[in-house]
Coordinates of C-alpha atoms in Angstrom, one line a residue:
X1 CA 65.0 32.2 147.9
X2 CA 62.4 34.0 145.6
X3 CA 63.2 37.6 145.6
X4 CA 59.9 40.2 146.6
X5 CA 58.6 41.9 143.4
X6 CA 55.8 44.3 142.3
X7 CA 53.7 41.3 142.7
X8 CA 54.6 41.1 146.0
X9 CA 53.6 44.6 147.1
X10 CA 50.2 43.8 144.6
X11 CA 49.2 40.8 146.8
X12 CA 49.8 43.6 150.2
X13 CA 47.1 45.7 148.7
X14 CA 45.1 42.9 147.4
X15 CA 45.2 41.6 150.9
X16 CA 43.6 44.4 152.4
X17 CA 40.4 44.2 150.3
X18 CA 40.1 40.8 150.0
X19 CA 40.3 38.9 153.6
X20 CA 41.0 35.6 152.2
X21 CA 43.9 36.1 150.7
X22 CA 45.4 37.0 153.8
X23 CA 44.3 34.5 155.2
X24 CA 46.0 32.1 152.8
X25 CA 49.4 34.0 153.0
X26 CA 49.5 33.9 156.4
X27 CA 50.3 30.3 155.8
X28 CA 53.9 30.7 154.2
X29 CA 55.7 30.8 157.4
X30 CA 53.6 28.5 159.8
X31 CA 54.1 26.1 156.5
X32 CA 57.7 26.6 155.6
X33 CA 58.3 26.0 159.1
X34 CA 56.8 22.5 159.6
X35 CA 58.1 21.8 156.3
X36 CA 61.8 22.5 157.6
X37 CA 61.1 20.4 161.1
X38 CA 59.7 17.2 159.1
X39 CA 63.1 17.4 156.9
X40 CA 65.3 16.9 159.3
X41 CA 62.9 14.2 160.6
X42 CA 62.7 12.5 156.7
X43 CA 66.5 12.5 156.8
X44 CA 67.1 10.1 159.5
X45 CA 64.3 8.0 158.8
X46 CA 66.1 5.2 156.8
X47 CA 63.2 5.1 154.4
X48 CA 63.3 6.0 150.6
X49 CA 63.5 9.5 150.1
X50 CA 61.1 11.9 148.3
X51 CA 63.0 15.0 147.1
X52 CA 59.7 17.6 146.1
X53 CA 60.7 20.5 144.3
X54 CA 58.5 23.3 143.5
X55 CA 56.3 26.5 144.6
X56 CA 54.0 26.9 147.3
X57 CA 51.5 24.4 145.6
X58 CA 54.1 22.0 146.5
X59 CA 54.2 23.6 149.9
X60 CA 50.5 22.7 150.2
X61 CA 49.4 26.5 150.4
X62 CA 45.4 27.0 150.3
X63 CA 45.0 23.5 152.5
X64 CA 43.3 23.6 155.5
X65 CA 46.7 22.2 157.4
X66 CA 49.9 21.5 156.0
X67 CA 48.8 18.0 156.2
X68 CA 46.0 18.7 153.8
X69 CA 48.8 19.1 150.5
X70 CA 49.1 16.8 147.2
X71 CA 52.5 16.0 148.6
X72 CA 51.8 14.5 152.4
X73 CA 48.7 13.3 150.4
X74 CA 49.9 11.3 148.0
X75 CA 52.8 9.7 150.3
X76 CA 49.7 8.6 152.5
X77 CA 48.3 6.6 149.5
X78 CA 51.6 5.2 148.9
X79 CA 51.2 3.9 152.6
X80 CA 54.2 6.3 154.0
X81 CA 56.5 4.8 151.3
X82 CA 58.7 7.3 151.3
X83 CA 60.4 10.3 153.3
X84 CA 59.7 13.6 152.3
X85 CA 62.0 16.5 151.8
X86 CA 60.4 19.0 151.0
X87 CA 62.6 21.7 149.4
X88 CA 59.9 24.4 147.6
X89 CA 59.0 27.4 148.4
X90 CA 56.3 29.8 148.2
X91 CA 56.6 32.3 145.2
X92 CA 59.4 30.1 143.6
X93 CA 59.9 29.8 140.0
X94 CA 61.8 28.2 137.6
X95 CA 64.8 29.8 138.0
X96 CA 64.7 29.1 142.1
X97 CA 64.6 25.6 141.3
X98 CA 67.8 25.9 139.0
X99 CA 69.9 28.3 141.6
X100 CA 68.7 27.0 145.1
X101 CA 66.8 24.0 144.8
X102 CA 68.5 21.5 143.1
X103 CA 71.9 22.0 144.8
X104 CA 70.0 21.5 148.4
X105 CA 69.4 18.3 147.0
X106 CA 72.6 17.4 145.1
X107 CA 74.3 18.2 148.6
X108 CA 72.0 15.2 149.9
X109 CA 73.7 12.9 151.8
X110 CA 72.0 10.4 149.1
X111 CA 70.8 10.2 145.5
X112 CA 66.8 10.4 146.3
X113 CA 64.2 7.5 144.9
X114 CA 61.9 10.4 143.8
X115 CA 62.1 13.6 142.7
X116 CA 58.6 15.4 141.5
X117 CA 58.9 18.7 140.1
X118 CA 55.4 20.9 140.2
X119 CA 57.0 24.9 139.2
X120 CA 56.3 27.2 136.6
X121 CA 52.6 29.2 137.7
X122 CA 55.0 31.7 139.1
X123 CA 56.9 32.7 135.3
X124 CA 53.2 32.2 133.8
X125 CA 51.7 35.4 135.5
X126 CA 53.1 38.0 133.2
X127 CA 54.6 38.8 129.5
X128 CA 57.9 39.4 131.3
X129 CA 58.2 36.6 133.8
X130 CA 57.2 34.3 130.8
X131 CA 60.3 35.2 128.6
X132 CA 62.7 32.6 128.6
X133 CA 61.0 30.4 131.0
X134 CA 61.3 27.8 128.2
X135 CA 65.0 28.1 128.2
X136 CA 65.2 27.6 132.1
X137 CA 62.6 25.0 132.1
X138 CA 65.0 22.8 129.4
X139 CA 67.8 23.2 131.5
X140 CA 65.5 22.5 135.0
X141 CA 64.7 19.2 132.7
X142 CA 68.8 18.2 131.4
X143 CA 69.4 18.8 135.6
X144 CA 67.0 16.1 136.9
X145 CA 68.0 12.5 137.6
X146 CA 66.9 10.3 134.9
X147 CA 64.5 7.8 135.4
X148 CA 63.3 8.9 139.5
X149 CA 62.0 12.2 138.0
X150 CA 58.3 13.1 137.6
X151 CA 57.3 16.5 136.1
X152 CA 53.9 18.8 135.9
X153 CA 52.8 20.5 132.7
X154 CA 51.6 23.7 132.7
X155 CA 48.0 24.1 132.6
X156 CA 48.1 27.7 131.0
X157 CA 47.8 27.9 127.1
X158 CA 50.1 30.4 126.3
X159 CA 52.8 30.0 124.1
X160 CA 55.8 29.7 126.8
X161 CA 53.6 27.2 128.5
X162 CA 52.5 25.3 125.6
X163 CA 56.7 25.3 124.8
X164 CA 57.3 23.9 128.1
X165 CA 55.2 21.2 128.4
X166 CA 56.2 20.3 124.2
X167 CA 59.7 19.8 126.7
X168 CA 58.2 17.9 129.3
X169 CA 56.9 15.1 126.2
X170 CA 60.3 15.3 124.9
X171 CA 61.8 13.9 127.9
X172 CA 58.8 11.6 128.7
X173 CA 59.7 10.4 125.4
X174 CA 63.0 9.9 126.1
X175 CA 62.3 7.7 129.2
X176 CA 63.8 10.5 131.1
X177 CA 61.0 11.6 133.1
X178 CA 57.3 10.6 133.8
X179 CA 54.5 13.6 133.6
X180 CA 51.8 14.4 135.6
X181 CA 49.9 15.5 133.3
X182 CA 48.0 18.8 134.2
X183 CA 46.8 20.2 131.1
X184 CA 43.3 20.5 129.9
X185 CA 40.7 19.8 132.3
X186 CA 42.9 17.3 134.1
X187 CA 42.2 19.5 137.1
X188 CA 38.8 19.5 136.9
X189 CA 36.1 22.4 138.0
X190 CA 37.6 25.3 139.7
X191 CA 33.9 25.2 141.2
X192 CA 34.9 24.5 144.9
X193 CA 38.8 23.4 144.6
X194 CA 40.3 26.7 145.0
X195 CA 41.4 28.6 148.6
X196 CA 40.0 31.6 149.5
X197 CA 42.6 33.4 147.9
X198 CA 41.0 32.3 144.9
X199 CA 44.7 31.3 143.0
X200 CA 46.0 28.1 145.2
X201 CA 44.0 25.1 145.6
X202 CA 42.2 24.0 148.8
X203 CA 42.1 20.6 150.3
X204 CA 39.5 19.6 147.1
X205 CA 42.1 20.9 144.8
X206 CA 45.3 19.1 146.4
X207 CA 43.2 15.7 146.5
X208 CA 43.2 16.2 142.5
X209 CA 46.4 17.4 141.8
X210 CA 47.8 14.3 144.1
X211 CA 45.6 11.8 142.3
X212 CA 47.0 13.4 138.6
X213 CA 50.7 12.3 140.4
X214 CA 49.6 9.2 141.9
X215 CA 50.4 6.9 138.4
X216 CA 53.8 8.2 137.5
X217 CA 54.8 8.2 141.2
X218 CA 54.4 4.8 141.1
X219 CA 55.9 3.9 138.4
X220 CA 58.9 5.6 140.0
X221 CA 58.7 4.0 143.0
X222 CA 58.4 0.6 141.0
X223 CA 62.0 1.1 140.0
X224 CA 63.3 0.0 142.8
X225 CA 66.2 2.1 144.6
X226 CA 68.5 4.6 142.9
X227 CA 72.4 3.0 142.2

């Protein structure tokens, strides 16, 4: 699990000045929670499964309800296709993905259909978290199964996320993975999509981001199953 940095002691302070952030953190165990319960529910479900990897945008932090996230979302578009486990976590970065992440879902009792991967805001917040997060994010990249895999860029336009998402096209070129591409204004106005911690998307926010997923998704899911 992501370890509790100087950031972490920032956002206490922050927190006391600012009431909506907070408000949003209060979410991450409430969330994290029903996340866990509807995993064990996904697993014995018998249909397709939807391996989400990630931070807490992935967690659906900053929605109204847990409900409200790009992930539950998007499988709601996809009429329910698939079962969702859900293994982010609030705060994770790259390297979570890498050391905790990805083996929770190797030990799967099955290859999953999907696998979206939305990390990397976390390394993006400082000179020294952005060091090497190219490196990690190549590996993160070689790790994921060909083919069922469907990556964000980065929207920053720094020069370790401009590297990473140079990767990202690299693999998209390969047929490896499909992007969702979040660079540029593919988000849209921050006018009215962000929480009230004024960092994670609300409900507005999540409908975008899902919507920016929707067409690789299903291009995935037109694969048929995994072998």
């Amino acid at each position: 699990m992501p370890s509790r940095t100087w950031s972490g002691r920032l956002l206490d302070v922050a927190s006391a000045v600012v009431p909506g952030i907070g408000r949003v953190r209060a979410q991450k165990e409430p969330f994290a929670r029903a996340w866990t319960e509807a995993n064990r529910a996904a697993l014995g479900s018998g249909r397709p499964r939807w391996v989400a990897l990630g931070d807490s945008m992935t967690q659906g932090i900053g929605a109204e309800d847990v409900g409200g996230g790009w992930v539950p979302r998007l499988n709601a578009r996809l009429g329910e296709r698939f079962a969702v486990v859900n293994l982010s976590a609030s705060g994770a970065r790259i390297a979570d993905v890498l050391d905790d992440q990805l083996p929770r879902m190797l030990a799967l009792p099955s290859p999953p259909a999907l696998v979206t991967v939305l990390v990397g805001a976390n390394d993006m917040l400082t000179p020294a978290r952005r060091r090497g997060a190219p490196d990690r994010f190549a590996e993160l990249l070689d790790r994921l199964p060909a083919g069922r895999s469907v990556v964000a860029t980065l929207p920053q336009g720094n020069p370790e996320a401009r590297a990473v998402n140079e990767l990202v096209d690299t693999a998209a070129a390969r047929g490896d993975v499909r992007i969702a591409d979040l660079r540029g204004g593919a988000l849209g106005p921050l006018r009215g999509s962000l929480a009230a911690d004024w960092f994670h998307p609300n409900d507005v926010g999540y409908t975008r981001i899902a919507g920016l997923f929707e067409p690789p998704v299903r291009a995935v899911a037109g694969r048929g199953e995994p072998d």
